[in-house]
Coordinates of C-alpha atoms and ligand atoms in Angstrom, one line a residue:
X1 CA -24.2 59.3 53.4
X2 CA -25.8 58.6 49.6
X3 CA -27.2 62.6 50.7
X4 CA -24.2 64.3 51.5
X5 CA -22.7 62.8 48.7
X6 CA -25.3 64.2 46.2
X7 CA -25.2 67.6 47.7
X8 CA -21.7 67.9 47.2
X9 CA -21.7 66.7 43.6
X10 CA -25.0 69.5 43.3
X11 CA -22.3 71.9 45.1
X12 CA -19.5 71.0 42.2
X13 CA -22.3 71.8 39.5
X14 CA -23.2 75.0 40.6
X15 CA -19.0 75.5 41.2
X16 CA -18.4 74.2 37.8
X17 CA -21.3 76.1 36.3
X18 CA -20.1 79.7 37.6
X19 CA -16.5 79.2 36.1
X20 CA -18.1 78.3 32.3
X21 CA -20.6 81.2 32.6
X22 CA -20.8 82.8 29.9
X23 CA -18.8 81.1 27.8
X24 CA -21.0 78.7 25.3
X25 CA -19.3 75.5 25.6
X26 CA -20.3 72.4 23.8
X27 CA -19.5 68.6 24.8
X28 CA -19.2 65.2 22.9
X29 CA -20.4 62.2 24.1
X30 CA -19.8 58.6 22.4
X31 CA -21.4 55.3 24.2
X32 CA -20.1 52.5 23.7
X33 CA -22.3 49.1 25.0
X34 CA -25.4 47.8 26.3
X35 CA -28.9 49.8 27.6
X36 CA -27.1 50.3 31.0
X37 CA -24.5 52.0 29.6
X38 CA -26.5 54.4 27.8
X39 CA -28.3 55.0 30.8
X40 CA -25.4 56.3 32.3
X41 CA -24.6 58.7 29.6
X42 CA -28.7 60.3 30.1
X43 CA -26.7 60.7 33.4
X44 CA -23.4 62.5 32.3
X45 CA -25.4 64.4 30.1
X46 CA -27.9 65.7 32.6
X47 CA -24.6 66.6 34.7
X48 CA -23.0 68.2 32.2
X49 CA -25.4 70.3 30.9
X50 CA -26.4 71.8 34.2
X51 CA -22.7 72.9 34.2
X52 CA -23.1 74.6 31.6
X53 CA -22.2 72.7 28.5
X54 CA -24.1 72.2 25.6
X55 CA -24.7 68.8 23.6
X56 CA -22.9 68.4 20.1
X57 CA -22.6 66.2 17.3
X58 CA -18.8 66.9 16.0
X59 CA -16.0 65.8 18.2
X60 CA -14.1 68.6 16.6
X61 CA -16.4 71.2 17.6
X62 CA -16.1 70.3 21.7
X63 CA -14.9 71.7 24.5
X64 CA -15.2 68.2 26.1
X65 CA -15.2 65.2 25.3
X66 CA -16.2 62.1 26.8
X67 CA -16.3 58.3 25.9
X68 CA -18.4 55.6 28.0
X69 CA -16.5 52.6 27.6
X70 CA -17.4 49.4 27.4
X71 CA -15.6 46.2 28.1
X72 CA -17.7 43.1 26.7
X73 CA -16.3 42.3 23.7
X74 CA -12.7 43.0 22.3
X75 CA -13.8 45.3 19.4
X76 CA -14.7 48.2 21.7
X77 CA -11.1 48.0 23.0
X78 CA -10.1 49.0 19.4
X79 CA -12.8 51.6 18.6
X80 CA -11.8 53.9 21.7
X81 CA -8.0 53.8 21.1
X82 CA -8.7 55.1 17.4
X83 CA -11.3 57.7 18.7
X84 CA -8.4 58.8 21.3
X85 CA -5.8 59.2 19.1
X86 CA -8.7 61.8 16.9
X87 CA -8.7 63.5 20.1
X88 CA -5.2 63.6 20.6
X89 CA -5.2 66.3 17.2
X90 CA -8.1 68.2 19.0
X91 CA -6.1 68.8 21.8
X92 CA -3.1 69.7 20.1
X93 CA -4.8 72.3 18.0
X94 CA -7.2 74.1 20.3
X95 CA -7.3 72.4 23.6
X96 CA -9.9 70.0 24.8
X97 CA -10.6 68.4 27.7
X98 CA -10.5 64.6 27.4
X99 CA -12.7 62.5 30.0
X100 CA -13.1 58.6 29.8
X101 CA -15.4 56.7 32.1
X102 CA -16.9 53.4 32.1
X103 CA -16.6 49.7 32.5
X104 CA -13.1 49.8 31.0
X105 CA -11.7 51.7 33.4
X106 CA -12.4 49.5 35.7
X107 CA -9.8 47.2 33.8
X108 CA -6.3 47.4 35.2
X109 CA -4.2 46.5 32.3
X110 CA -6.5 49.3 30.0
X111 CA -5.4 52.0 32.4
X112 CA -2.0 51.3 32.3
X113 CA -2.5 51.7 28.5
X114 CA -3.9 54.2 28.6
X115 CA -1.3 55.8 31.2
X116 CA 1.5 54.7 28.8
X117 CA 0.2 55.9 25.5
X118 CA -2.3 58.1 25.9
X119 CA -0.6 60.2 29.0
X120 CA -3.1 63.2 27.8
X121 CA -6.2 62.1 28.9
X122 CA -7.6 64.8 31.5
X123 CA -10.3 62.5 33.8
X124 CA -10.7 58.5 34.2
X125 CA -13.2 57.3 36.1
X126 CA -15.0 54.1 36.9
X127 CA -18.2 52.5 37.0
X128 CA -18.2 52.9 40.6
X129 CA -17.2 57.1 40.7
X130 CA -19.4 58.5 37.8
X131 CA -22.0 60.3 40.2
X132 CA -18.5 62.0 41.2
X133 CA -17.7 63.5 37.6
X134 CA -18.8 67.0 38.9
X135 CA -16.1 67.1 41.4
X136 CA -13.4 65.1 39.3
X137 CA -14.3 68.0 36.8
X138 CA -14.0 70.8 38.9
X139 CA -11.0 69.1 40.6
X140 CA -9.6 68.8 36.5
X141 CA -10.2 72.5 35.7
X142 CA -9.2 74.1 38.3
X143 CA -6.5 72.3 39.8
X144 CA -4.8 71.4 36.2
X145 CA -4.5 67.9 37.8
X146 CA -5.0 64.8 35.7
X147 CA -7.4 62.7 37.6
X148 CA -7.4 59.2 37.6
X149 CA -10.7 58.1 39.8
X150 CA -11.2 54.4 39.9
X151 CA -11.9 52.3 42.8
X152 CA -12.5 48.4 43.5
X153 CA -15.8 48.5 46.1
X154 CA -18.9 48.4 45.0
X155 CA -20.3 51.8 44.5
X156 CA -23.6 52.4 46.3
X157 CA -26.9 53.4 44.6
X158 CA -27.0 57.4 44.6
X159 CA -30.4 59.0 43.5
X160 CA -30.9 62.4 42.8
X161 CA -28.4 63.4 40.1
X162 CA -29.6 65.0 37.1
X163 CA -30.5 63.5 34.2
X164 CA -31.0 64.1 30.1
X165 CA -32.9 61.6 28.6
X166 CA -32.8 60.8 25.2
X167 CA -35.8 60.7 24.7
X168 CA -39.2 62.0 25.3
X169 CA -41.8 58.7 24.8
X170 CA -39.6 55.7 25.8
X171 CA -37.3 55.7 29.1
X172 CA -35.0 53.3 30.3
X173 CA -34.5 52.9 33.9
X174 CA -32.7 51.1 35.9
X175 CA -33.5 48.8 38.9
X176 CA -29.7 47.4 39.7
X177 CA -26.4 47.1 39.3
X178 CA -24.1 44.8 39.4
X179 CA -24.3 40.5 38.6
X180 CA -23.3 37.8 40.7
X181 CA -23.5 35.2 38.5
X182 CA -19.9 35.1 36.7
X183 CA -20.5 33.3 33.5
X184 CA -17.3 32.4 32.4
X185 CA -17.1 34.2 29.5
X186 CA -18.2 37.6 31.5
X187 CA -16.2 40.5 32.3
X188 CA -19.3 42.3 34.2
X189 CA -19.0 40.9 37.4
X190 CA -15.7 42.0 37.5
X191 CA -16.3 45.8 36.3
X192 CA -19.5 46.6 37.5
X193 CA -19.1 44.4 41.2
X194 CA -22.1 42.6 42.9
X195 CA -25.9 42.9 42.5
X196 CA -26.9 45.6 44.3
X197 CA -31.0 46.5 44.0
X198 CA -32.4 50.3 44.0
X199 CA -35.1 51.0 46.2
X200 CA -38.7 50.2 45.0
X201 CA -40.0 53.7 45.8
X202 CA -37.5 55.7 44.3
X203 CA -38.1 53.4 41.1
X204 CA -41.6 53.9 40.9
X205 CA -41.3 57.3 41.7
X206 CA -38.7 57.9 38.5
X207 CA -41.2 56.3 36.8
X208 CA -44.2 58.5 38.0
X209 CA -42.5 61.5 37.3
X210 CA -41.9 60.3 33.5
X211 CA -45.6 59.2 33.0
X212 CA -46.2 62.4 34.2
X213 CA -43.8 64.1 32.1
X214 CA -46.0 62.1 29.2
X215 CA -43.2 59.3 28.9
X216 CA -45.7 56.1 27.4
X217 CA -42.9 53.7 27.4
X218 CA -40.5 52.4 30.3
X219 CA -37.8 49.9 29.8
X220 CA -36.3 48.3 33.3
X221 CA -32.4 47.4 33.1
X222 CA -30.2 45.5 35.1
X223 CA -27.4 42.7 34.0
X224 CA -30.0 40.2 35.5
X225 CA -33.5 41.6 36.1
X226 CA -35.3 38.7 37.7
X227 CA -32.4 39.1 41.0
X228 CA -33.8 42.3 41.5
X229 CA -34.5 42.6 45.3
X230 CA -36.1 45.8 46.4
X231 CA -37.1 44.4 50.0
X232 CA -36.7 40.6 51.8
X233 CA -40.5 40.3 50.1
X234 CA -40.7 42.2 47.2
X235 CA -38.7 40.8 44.1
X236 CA -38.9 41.6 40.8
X237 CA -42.7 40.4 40.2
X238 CA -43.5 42.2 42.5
X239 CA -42.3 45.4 41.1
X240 CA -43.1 44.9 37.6
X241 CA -46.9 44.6 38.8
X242 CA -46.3 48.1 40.7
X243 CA -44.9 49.4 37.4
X244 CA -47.7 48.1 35.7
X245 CA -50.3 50.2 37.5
X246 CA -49.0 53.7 36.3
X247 CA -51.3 55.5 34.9
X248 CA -50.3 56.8 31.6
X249 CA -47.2 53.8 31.2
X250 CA -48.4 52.1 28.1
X251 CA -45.8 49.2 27.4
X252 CA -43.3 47.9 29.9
X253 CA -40.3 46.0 28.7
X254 CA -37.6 44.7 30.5
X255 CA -33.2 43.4 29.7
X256 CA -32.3 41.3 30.5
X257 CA -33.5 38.7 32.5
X258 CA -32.1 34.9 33.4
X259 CA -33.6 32.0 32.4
X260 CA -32.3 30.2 35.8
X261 CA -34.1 32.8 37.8
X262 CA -37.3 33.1 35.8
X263 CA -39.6 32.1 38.3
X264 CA -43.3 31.2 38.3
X265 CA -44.4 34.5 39.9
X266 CA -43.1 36.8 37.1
X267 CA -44.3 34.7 34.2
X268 CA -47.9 34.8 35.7
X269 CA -47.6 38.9 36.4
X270 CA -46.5 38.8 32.6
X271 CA -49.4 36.9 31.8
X272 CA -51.8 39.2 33.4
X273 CA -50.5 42.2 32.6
X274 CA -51.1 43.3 29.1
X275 CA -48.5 46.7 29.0
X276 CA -45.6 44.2 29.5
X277 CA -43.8 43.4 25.7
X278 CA -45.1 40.4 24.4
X279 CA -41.3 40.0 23.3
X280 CA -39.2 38.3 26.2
X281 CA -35.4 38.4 26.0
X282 CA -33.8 34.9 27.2
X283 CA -30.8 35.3 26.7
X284 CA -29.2 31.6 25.2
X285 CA -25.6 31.8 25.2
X286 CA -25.6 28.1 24.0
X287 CA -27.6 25.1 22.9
X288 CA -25.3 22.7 23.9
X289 CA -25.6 21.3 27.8
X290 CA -21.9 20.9 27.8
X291 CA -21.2 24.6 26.6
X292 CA -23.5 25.9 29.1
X293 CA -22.1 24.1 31.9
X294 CA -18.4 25.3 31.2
X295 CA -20.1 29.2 30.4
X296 CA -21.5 28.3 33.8
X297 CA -24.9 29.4 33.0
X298 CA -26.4 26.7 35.6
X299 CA -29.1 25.3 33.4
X300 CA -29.0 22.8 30.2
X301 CA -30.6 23.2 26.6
X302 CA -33.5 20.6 28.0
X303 CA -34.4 23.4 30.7
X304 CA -34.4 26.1 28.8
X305 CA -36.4 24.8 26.1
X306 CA -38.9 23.4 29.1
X307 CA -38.8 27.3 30.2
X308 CA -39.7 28.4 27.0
X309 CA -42.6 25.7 26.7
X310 CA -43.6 26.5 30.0
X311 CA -44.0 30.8 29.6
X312 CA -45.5 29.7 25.9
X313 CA -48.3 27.4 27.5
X314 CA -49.0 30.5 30.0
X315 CA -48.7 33.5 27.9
X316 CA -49.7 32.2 24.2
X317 CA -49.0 35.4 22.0
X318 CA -45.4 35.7 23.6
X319 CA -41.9 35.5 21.1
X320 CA -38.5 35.4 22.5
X321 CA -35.7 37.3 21.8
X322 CA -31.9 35.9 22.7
X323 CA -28.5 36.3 23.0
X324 CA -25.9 33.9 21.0
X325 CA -22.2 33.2 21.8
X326 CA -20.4 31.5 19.1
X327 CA -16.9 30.0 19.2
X328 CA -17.1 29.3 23.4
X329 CA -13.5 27.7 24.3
X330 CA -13.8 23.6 23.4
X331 CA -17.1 24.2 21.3
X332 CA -17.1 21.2 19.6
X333 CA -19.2 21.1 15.9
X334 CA -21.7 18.7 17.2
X335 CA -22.1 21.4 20.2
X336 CA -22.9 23.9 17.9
X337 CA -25.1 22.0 15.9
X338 CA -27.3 22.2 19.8
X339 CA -27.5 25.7 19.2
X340 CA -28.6 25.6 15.6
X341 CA -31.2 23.0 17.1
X342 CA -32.4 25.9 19.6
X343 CA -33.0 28.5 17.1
X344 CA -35.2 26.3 15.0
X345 CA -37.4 25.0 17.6
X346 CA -37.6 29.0 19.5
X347 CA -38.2 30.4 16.3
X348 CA -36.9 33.4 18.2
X349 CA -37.7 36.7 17.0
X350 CA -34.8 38.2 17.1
X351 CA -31.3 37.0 17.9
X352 CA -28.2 39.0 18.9
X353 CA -25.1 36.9 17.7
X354 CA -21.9 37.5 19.5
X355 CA -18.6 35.4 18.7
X356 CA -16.7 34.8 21.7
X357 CA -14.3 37.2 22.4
X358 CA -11.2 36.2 25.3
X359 CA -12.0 38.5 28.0
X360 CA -8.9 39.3 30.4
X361 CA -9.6 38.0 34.6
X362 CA -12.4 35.6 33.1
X363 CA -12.8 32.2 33.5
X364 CA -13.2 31.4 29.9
X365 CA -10.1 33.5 29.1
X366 CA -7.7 30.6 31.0
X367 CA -9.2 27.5 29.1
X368 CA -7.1 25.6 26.8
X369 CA -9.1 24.6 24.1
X370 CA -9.8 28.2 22.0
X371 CA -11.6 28.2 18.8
X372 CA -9.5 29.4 16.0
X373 CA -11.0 32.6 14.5
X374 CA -11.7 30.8 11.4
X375 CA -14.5 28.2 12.7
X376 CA -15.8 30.7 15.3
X377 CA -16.3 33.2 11.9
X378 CA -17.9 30.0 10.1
X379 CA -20.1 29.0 12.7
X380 CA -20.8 32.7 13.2
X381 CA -22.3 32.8 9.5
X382 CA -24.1 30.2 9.3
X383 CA -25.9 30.9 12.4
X384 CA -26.5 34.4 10.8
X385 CA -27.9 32.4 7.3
X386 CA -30.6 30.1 9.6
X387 CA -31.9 33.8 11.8
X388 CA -32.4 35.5 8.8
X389 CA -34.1 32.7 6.4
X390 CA -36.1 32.1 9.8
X391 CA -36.8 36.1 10.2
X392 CA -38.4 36.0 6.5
X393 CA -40.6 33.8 7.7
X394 CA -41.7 34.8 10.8
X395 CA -42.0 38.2 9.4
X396 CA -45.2 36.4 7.2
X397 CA -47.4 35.9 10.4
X398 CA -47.7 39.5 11.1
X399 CA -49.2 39.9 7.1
X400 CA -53.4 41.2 7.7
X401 CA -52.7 41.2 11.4
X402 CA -53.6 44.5 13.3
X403 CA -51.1 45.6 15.4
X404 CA -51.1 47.9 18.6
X405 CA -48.2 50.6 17.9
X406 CA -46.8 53.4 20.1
X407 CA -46.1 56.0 17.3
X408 CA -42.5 57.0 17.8
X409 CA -42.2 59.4 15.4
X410 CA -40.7 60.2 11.2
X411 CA -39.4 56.9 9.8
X412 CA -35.4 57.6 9.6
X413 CA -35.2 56.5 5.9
X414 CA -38.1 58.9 4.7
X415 CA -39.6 61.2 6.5
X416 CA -42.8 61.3 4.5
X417 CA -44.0 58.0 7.0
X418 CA -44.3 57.5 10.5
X419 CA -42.6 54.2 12.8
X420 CA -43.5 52.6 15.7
X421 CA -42.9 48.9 17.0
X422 CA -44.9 46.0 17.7
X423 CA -45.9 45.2 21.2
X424 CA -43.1 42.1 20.0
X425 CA -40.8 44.9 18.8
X426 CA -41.2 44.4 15.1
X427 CA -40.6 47.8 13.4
X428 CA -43.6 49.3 11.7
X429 CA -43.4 52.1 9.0
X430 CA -47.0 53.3 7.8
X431 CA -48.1 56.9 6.2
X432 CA -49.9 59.2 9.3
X433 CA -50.6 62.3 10.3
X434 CA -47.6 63.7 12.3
X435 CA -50.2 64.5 15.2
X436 CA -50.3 60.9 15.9
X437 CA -46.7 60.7 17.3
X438 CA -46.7 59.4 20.8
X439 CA -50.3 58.0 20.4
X440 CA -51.3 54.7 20.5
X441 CA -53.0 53.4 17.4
X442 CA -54.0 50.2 15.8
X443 CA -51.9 49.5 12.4
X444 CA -52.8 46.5 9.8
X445 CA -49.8 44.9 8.7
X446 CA -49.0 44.8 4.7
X447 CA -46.0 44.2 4.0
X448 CA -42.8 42.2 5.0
X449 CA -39.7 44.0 4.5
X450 CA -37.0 41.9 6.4
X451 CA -36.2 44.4 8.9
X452 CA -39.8 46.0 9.1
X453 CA -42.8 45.9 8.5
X454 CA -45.0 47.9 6.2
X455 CA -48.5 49.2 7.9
X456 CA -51.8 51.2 6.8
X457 CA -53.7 52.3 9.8
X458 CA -56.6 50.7 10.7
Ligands
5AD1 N1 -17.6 37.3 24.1 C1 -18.7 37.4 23.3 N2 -19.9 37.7 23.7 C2 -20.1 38.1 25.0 N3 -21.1 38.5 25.7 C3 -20.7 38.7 27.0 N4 -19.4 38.4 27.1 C4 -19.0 38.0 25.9 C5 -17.7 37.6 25.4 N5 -16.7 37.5 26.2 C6 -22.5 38.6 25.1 C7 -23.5 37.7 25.8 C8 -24.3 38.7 26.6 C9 -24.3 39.9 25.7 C10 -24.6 41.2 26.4 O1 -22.9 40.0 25.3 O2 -24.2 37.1 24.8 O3 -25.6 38.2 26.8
SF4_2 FE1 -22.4 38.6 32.3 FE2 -23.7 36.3 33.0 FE3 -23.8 38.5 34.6 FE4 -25.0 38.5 32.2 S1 -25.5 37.1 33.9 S2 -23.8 40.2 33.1 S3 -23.6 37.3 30.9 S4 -22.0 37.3 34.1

C-alpha cells in the first residue's frame, strides 16, 4: 500500500516535471512552527524541486507559493492571513499558484475561512495528505481545479519521498507522528491524530545515508519522543543506542520528550553514551501541581523536580532545557509563584515561554476561569526578568572551560568568525580558519555575551 502510494506520487513528479520543462520556475516556502514542521517543508521542498521548481527568497518573484501552517498558538493564525492577503496582489498581477498545507488545515473552522475570504487559494492540504502534494499539484495545474485535500484518519508513515534538507552538518529526523496524550491546552492531538512510530530500520537507515553523506549531527523529533515504539521490544532507548553507534554521527539530540514517560532505560543509555546532548529538553508547562493536573500533564511539580534530581545524580554534566505556559485557565498567583519556584531550583538553560493561547476543540479552551490578557502578559514578564538574570549567571560557569564544538560555519553577525554550539547548546563564536567548518574542535570559553559565548581555540 505505503508502495503504490509512493510510486504514484514519483509518477505525478515526473508528470509535473515534464509540463514545467523548460520553463525556470521558482517557489516560496514560509514555515510556520515547531522542528516537525520544518521537517516537512525539507519534504515539500525535495518534492518540489524534483518537479522542476527552483527555491527563492522573495514571495514576489514565485511561481508558487506555499505556507506550512501551524496551529499552536493564536499568533500564527494572524501571520498567514496577512501573508495571504500579499499573495492575493501576486496573483492578481502575474498569476501564482497559491498552496497551503499543514496543521491548520486540519482545523475546520480555518478552512471555512479560508473558503470564505480567501476563495483564491489553489491547493489545501492536511497533515495527513502532504506526501500527496505531487498529485494535488498535477491535479491543480492541469485540471484548473481548486483542490481542497484534507482528511480526518490518521495518515500512515510513507517513506521514500524526496527530500531537501536544509542543511548539510545537522539533520532532523523524525521517528513519529502523532501524540496521545491530549494536554488540555493542546491542539496536536487533534491535527496531527494518534502516535504512530516509523520503523527502526528505515530510521537508521536515513540516518546512515546522512552520516554517509558527511551529516555530523542528527536531531530525532516526534511530539513525545520517549513513546516511540519501533517493535513490541524496542522503544526509544533502544533506538537511541542504535543511533548512537553510527559511525561518523557526532552529537545526537532529541524534542521533545515527556517527563511522565522518561524512563530508567533512556536516562542510563544517555548516561553511557557521550554523542547524546548534554542538554535535555523537559518540557515544564507548570510548576504548580494543581496547573498540571487541569493541563493534564499526569505528573506534579514534586515529580518532576524528583526526575530532574534523579537524571542529575545519573548523568552529572547534564542541563535542562523547558517549555513554559503562562496564564493556564484558573492560574492562580500563588500557582505561578510554583513555576517561578521551578526555574530557580532547575536553573534551566534555556526556557521557551509561551502564554496560553485558547485553542479551539481543546479542553482548556471550555474552562471558565480565563486569565485576562493583562496578568497572563505580567506574569509573562516577569518570568522572562528571573530566565534572563539566571541566563547571566549560568552563562559565567562556562568562563576558562574547554568546550567540544561542531563548527557550523560564519557567525551571522560577522562573518570574519566562526559558530558552533556547546554539547549543552550554548552558542560559541571564536576566530578560525574557514577549513574547520564541520570539524570537531576543542574551544576555551572567554567571554559571556548573554546570548553566546565568546571562544579562542584551544
Ligand atoms: N498556548 C500556549 N502555549 C502552548 N503550547 C502548546 N499549546 C499551547 C497553547 N495553547 C506550548 C507548550 C508546548 C510548546 C511546543 O508550545 O509549551 O510544549
Ligand atoms: Fe501537545 Fe501534550 Fe502532545 Fe506535547 S504531549 S503535543 S503538549 S498534547
Amino acid at each position: 500500500m505505503n508502495n503504490i502510494e509512493i510510486t504514484k506520487q514519483k509518477e505525478y513528479i515526473e508528470k509535473v516535471k515534464e509540463i514545467n520543462k523548460n520553463k525556470k520556475l521558482n517557489y516560496y516556502i514560509l514555515t510556520m512552527g515547531c522542528q516537525l514542521n520544518e521537517n516537512d517543508s525539507e519534504k515539500l521542498c525535495g518534492m518540489l524541486e524534483e518537479m522542476g521548481y527552483n527555491k527563492c527568497e522573495d514571495m514576489k518573484q514565485a511561481d508558487l507559493v506555499l505556507f506550512n501552517t501551524c496551529c499552536v498558538r493564536e499568533n500564527a493564525e494572524d501571520k498567514l492571513f496577512g501573508k495571504i492577503g500579499e499573495v492575493k496582489k501576486i496573483k492578481e498581477d502575474k498569476g501564482v499558484i497559491l498552496a497551503i498545507g499543514g496543521c491548520m488545515m486540519q482545523e475546520e473552522h480555518i478552512v471555512e475561512k479560508l473558503n470564505k475570504s480567501y476563495p483564491f487559494y489553489d491547493i489545501i492540504f492536511g497533515t495527513h495528505t502532504l506526501h500527496k502534494f505531487p498529485e494535488d499539484l498535477y491535479n491543480a495545474i492541469c485540471e484548473n481545479k481548486k483542490i481542497e485535500d484534507v482528511i480526518n484518519i490518521d495518515g500512515e508513515i510513507y517513506e521514500g519521498l524526496p527530500i531537501k534538507r536544509e542543511d548539510n552538518i545537522k539533520a532532523s529526523v523524525t521517528i513519529m507522528y502523532g501524540c496521545n496524550n491530549f494536554c488540555t491546552y493542546c491542539i496536536v492531538p487533534y491535527v496531527r491524530g494518534r502516535e504512530r512510530s516509523r520503523k527502526p530500520e528505515d530510521i537508521l537507515n536515513e540516518i546512515r545515508n546522512l552520516a554517509e553523506k558527511g551529516y555530523k549531527e542528527i536531531t530525532l523529533l516526534g511530539q513525545n519522543v520517549n513513546s516511540y515504539k519501533g517493535r513490541e521490544d524496542y522503544g526509544f532507548d533502544k533506538l537511541l543506542e542504535d543511533v548512537c553507534k553510527i559511525d561518523g554521527i557526532e552529537i545526537v539530540r532529541f524534542v521533545s520528550p515527556h517527563p511522565k514517560d522518561f524512563t530508567d532505560d533512556v536516562i542510563d543509555v544517555i548516561a553511557k553514551n557521550k554523542k547524546i546532548s548534554r542538554v535535555l529538553h523537559l518540557p515544564l508547562q507548570s510548576g504548580s501541581s494543581n496547573v498540571l493536573k487541569a493541563m493534564n500533564r499526569k505528573y506534579t511539580k514534586e515529580q518532576y523536580l524528583e526526575l530532574v534530581k534523579k537524571i542529575k545524580t545519573k548523568i552529572p554534566d547534564v542541563v535542562f532545557s523547558t517549555d513554559i505556559i503562562v496564564g493556564f485557565p484558573g492560574e492562580k498567583e500563588e500557582d505561578f509563584e510554583e513555576t517561578l519556584d521551578v526555574v530557580k531550583k532547575v536553573k534551566f538553560e534555556q526556557v521557551f515561554m509561551f502564554i496560553y493561547s485558547r485553542r479551539v476543540g481543546t479542553r482548556a479552551d471550555k474552562m471558565e476561569n480565563q486569565i485576562p490578557e493583562e496578568i497572563k502578559h505580567k506574569r509573562f514578564d516577569k518570568l522572562k526578568e528571573l530566565v534572563e538574570k539566571q541566563t547571566i549567571e549560568n552563562n559565567e560557569k562556562y568562563i576558562g572551560t574547554i568546550q567540544k564544538i561542531l563548527v557550523e560555519g560564519e557567525s551571522k553577525n560577522n562573518n570574519k568568525m566562526l559558530t558552533g554550539r556547546t554539547s549543552t547548546n550554548k552558542v560559541v563564536v571564536f576566530e578560525g580558519n574557514k577549513e574547520l567548518i564541520n570539524n570537531v574542535i576543542n574551544i576555551k570559553i572567554v567571554e559571556n555575551c548573554l546570548w553566546y559565548l565568546k571562544g579562542k581555540i584551544s
